Coordinates of C-alpha atoms in Angstrom, one line a residue:
M1 CA 21.4 7.6 -4.3
I2 CA 17.8 8.3 -5.3
N3 CA 17.2 11.3 -7.5
K4 CA 14.3 12.7 -5.4
S5 CA 13.3 15.3 -8.0
S6 CA 12.5 12.5 -10.4
Q7 CA 10.1 10.7 -8.1
V8 CA 6.3 11.0 -8.2
G9 CA 5.6 11.8 -4.5
N10 CA 6.6 14.0 -1.7
W11 CA 9.7 13.8 0.5
I12 CA 9.7 14.7 4.2
N13 CA 11.9 14.0 7.2
L14 CA 10.4 12.4 10.3
A15 CA 12.4 11.5 13.4
G16 CA 15.6 11.4 11.3
Y17 CA 14.1 9.1 8.6
D18 CA 13.7 10.1 4.9
V19 CA 10.0 9.5 4.2
F20 CA 8.7 9.1 0.7
V21 CA 4.9 10.0 0.8
L22 CA 2.6 8.6 -1.9
E23 CA -1.1 9.3 -2.3
E24 CA -1.6 5.7 -3.5
T25 CA 0.4 2.6 -4.2
G26 CA 0.0 -1.1 -4.5
S27 CA 2.5 -2.2 -1.8
T28 CA 4.8 -0.1 0.2
N29 CA 7.0 -3.1 0.8
D30 CA 7.4 -3.5 -3.0
D31 CA 8.2 0.2 -3.3
A32 CA 10.8 0.0 -0.6
K33 CA 12.4 -3.1 -2.3
N34 CA 12.7 -1.1 -5.5
Y35 CA 14.8 1.5 -3.7
S36 CA 16.8 -1.0 -1.7
G37 CA 20.0 -0.6 -3.7
Q38 CA 19.8 3.1 -3.9
I39 CA 19.5 4.4 -0.3
A40 CA 21.1 4.4 3.1
D41 CA 19.7 3.2 6.3
E42 CA 16.3 4.2 7.8
F43 CA 14.1 5.0 4.8
V44 CA 10.3 4.9 4.8
V45 CA 7.6 4.6 2.2
W46 CA 4.3 5.9 3.4
A47 CA 1.2 5.4 1.3
K48 CA -2.1 7.2 2.2
H49 CA -3.9 4.5 0.3
Q50 CA -2.5 1.0 -0.3
T51 CA -4.4 -1.1 -2.8
A52 CA -2.4 -4.4 -2.7
G53 CA -1.0 -4.8 0.8
R54 CA 0.6 -8.1 1.5
G55 CA 0.5 -10.2 4.6
R56 CA 1.9 -13.6 5.6
E57 CA 1.6 -16.5 3.1
D58 CA 1.3 -13.9 0.3
R59 CA -2.2 -12.9 1.4
Y60 CA -3.3 -9.6 -0.3
W61 CA -5.6 -7.0 1.0
Q62 CA -6.7 -3.5 0.2
A63 CA -6.7 -0.7 2.8
T64 CA -9.8 1.5 3.1
E65 CA -8.6 5.0 2.1
G66 CA -8.0 7.3 5.1
C67 CA -8.7 4.5 7.7
S68 CA -5.3 2.9 8.1
L69 CA -1.7 4.0 8.5
T70 CA 0.3 1.9 6.0
F71 CA 4.0 2.2 5.6
S72 CA 7.3 0.3 5.2
V73 CA 10.6 0.9 6.9
L74 CA 13.8 -0.1 5.2
L75 CA 16.7 -0.8 7.6
R76 CA 20.2 -2.0 6.9
P77 CA 21.3 -4.2 9.7
I78 CA 24.9 -3.6 10.9
E79 CA 27.1 -6.6 11.7
K80 CA 26.1 -7.0 15.3
E81 CA 22.4 -6.9 14.4
K82 CA 22.6 -9.8 12.0
E83 CA 22.7 -12.2 14.8
F84 CA 19.2 -11.1 15.8
L85 CA 17.4 -11.0 12.4
S86 CA 14.4 -12.9 14.0
R87 CA 13.8 -9.9 16.3
F88 CA 13.2 -7.3 13.6
T89 CA 9.5 -8.0 13.3
T90 CA 9.2 -7.6 17.0
L91 CA 11.2 -4.4 16.8
G92 CA 8.2 -2.9 15.0
A93 CA 5.7 -4.5 17.3
L94 CA 7.4 -3.4 20.6
A95 CA 7.8 0.1 19.3
L96 CA 4.1 0.3 18.6
T97 CA 3.2 -1.2 22.0
D98 CA 5.5 1.4 23.6
L99 CA 3.8 4.2 21.8
L100 CA 0.2 3.0 22.5
S101 CA 1.1 2.8 26.2
S102 CA 2.9 6.1 26.5
A103 CA 0.9 8.3 24.3
Y104 CA -2.6 6.8 24.5
A105 CA -2.6 4.7 27.7
L106 CA -3.6 1.6 25.8
D107 CA -2.4 -1.8 27.0
A108 CA -1.3 -3.7 23.8
E109 CA 0.2 -7.2 23.5
I110 CA 2.1 -9.0 20.8
K111 CA 0.6 -12.1 19.2
W112 CA 3.6 -14.1 18.2
P113 CA 5.0 -13.7 15.7
N114 CA 3.8 -10.5 14.0
D115 CA 0.6 -8.9 15.2
V116 CA -0.2 -6.3 17.8
L117 CA -3.4 -6.8 19.8
I118 CA -5.6 -4.7 22.1
R119 CA -8.1 -6.6 24.2
E120 CA -7.2 -9.7 22.2
K121 CA -8.1 -8.0 18.9
K122 CA -5.7 -7.2 16.1
V123 CA -4.9 -3.5 15.7
S124 CA -1.7 -3.9 13.6
G125 CA 0.1 -6.4 11.5
I126 CA 3.7 -6.5 10.4
L127 CA 5.3 -8.2 7.4
T128 CA 9.1 -8.5 7.4
E129 CA 11.0 -9.1 4.2
I130 CA 14.7 -9.4 3.5
T131 CA 16.5 -8.3 0.4
W132 CA 19.8 -9.8 -0.6
R133 CA 22.8 -8.8 -2.6
G134 CA 24.4 -12.2 -3.6
S135 CA 24.7 -14.1 -0.3
S136 CA 24.7 -11.0 1.9
I137 CA 21.8 -9.3 3.5
E138 CA 21.1 -5.9 1.8
S139 CA 18.2 -4.7 3.8
I140 CA 15.3 -5.6 6.1
I141 CA 11.9 -4.2 5.3
L142 CA 9.2 -3.8 7.9
G143 CA 5.7 -3.4 6.4
I144 CA 3.4 -2.1 9.1
G145 CA -0.4 -1.5 8.9
I146 CA -2.3 0.1 11.8
N147 CA -6.1 0.2 11.9
L148 CA -7.1 3.8 12.7
K149 CA -10.8 3.6 12.1
D150 CA -13.4 0.8 12.1
R151 CA -13.8 1.1 8.3
A152 CA -10.3 -0.2 8.0
F153 CA -11.7 -3.7 8.1
T154 CA -15.0 -3.6 6.1
N155 CA -14.8 -7.4 5.4
A156 CA -14.8 -8.3 9.1
G157 CA -16.7 -11.5 8.5
K158 CA -13.7 -12.9 6.4
L159 CA -11.0 -11.9 8.9
R160 CA -8.8 -14.8 10.3
F161 CA -8.6 -13.0 13.6
P162 CA -10.9 -10.4 15.3
A163 CA -9.9 -6.9 14.6
T164 CA -10.1 -3.5 16.4
S165 CA -9.0 0.0 15.6
L166 CA -7.7 2.9 17.6
E167 CA -11.1 4.6 17.0
A168 CA -12.8 1.6 18.6
E169 CA -10.5 2.0 21.6
G170 CA -11.5 5.6 22.0
I171 CA -8.5 7.2 20.3
N172 CA -9.1 9.7 17.5
I173 CA -6.0 10.2 15.4
E174 CA -6.1 13.7 13.9
S175 CA -2.8 13.5 12.1
M176 CA -1.3 10.3 10.5
Q177 CA 1.9 12.1 10.1
T178 CA 2.3 12.9 13.8
L179 CA 1.5 9.3 14.6
L180 CA 4.1 8.0 12.1
E181 CA 6.7 10.4 13.5
K182 CA 6.1 9.2 17.0
L183 CA 6.3 5.6 16.0
L184 CA 9.5 6.0 14.0
A185 CA 11.1 7.7 17.1
A186 CA 10.0 4.7 19.2
L187 CA 11.4 2.4 16.6
Q188 CA 14.8 4.1 16.8
L189 CA 14.9 3.7 20.6
R190 CA 13.9 0.0 20.4
R191 CA 16.5 -0.7 17.7
Q192 CA 19.2 0.3 20.2
Q193 CA 18.1 -2.6 22.4
L194 CA 17.7 -5.2 19.7
G195 CA 20.3 -7.7 21.0
S196 CA 19.8 -7.0 24.7
A197 CA 18.2 -9.1 27.4
Q198 CA 15.8 -6.2 28.0
F199 CA 14.4 -6.5 24.5
L200 CA 13.7 -10.2 25.1
D201 CA 12.3 -9.5 28.6
D202 CA 9.9 -6.9 27.2
W203 CA 8.8 -9.2 24.4
N204 CA 8.0 -11.9 26.9
Q205 CA 6.1 -9.4 29.1
K206 CA 4.0 -8.4 26.1
L207 CA 3.4 -11.9 24.8
A208 CA -0.3 -12.5 24.2
F209 CA -2.4 -15.5 25.3
K210 CA 0.1 -16.8 27.9
D211 CA -2.8 -18.2 29.9
K212 CA -4.8 -19.7 27.1
F213 CA -4.8 -22.7 24.8
M214 CA -5.3 -21.7 21.2
P215 CA -5.5 -23.5 17.8
I216 CA -2.0 -23.0 16.4
K217 CA -1.4 -24.2 12.8
Q218 CA 2.2 -25.0 12.1
Y219 CA 3.5 -24.9 8.6
Q220 CA 3.7 -28.6 8.3
G221 CA -0.1 -28.2 8.1
K222 CA -0.9 -29.6 11.6
T223 CA -3.2 -27.7 13.9
E224 CA -3.3 -28.3 17.6
M225 CA -4.2 -26.6 20.9
L226 CA -1.1 -25.0 22.4
C227 CA -0.6 -22.5 25.1
P228 CA 2.1 -19.8 24.6
G229 CA 4.6 -19.7 27.4
S230 CA 7.7 -17.7 26.5
I231 CA 10.0 -16.5 23.7
N232 CA 13.5 -17.9 23.2
P233 CA 16.5 -15.7 22.3
D234 CA 16.2 -16.9 18.7
G235 CA 12.6 -15.7 18.5
S236 CA 11.0 -19.2 18.6
L237 CA 8.0 -19.8 20.9
N238 CA 7.9 -22.2 23.9
A239 CA 4.3 -23.5 24.0
R240 CA 2.6 -26.2 26.1
D241 CA 0.2 -28.8 24.7
Q242 CA -2.8 -30.1 26.6
A243 CA -0.9 -33.1 27.8
G244 CA 1.5 -30.8 29.6
N245 CA 4.4 -31.2 27.2
W246 CA 6.4 -28.2 26.1
R247 CA 7.2 -27.6 22.4
V248 CA 9.5 -25.2 20.6
V249 CA 7.5 -23.7 17.7
H250 CA 9.5 -21.9 15.0
S251 CA 6.8 -20.9 12.5
A252 CA 3.0 -21.1 12.9
E253 CA -0.2 -19.1 12.8
F254 CA -2.7 -18.5 15.6
S255 CA -6.5 -18.9 15.1
A256 CA -9.0 -17.0 17.3
S257 CA -11.5 -19.8 17.3
S258 CA -11.9 -22.2 20.3
I259 CA -9.7 -20.2 22.7
I260 CA -9.6 -22.0 26.1
S261 CA -8.3 -20.7 29.4
S262 CA -5.5 -22.9 30.7
S263 CA -7.2 -22.9 34.1
T264 CA -10.2 -24.7 32.6
S265 CA -8.3 -27.2 30.5
S266 CA -9.2 -30.8 31.4
S267 CA -5.6 -31.9 31.1
S268 CA -3.9 -29.4 33.3
T269 CA -4.7 -26.4 35.5
E270 CA -1.1 -25.0 35.8
D271 CA -0.3 -21.6 34.5
C272 CA 1.3 -21.8 31.0
S273 CA 4.3 -19.8 32.1
S274 CA 5.3 -22.2 34.8

């Protein structure tokens, strides 16, 4: 167990989670990894200023102080959850869409596989990492960043995807701690559904761009116009190409450029979900 008195930071409890609060750190995911072998389930590192946040493909970014909520949640999957490891990223995303809807009347969607959008603009990103003990999974770490204010993305011209903030959507967050507590409570509720059909149904309902062709770069390096259709139980994406053929995509990245409505595609006018 962690000797809390020896740590540089404050400890609080939110929604049943032990939360380690730092004024500043490089990466909350890295901090959570450092504690992985010392703590029980449901532990959070929250940094008020994160200077070396990490995204997919090891992209690094610096959060503007006071403009983002940046934290990492360490979870220890029980045996029945290990069958659904591909759903843990969406666990965080669905919890956030639940909260945005219930508390702020915002209609948010999930851009497969790891971003939350409002009006087709990114308000949150999630990076999931797994730690191992030998050949066994030790923990899953969800690194979550939420744009609270427009100043959270000062380098907007360099962003790979259009961004928004809760401020831009008319929401003024007076207390980051209250927002974090509400989100952790929503995360607990969603975790209870992790392996359920309801979880998958809700994921499909929140899937973004179901009616639009988008440039999707797969990790073999090939980019093509695909239209998201639905999510499979293993977390892979069913997507339709412009010739009308369905593909199963396991790992890829969406681009915001050249988005085309499926209804205006020269090759097909059928809805992507059909």
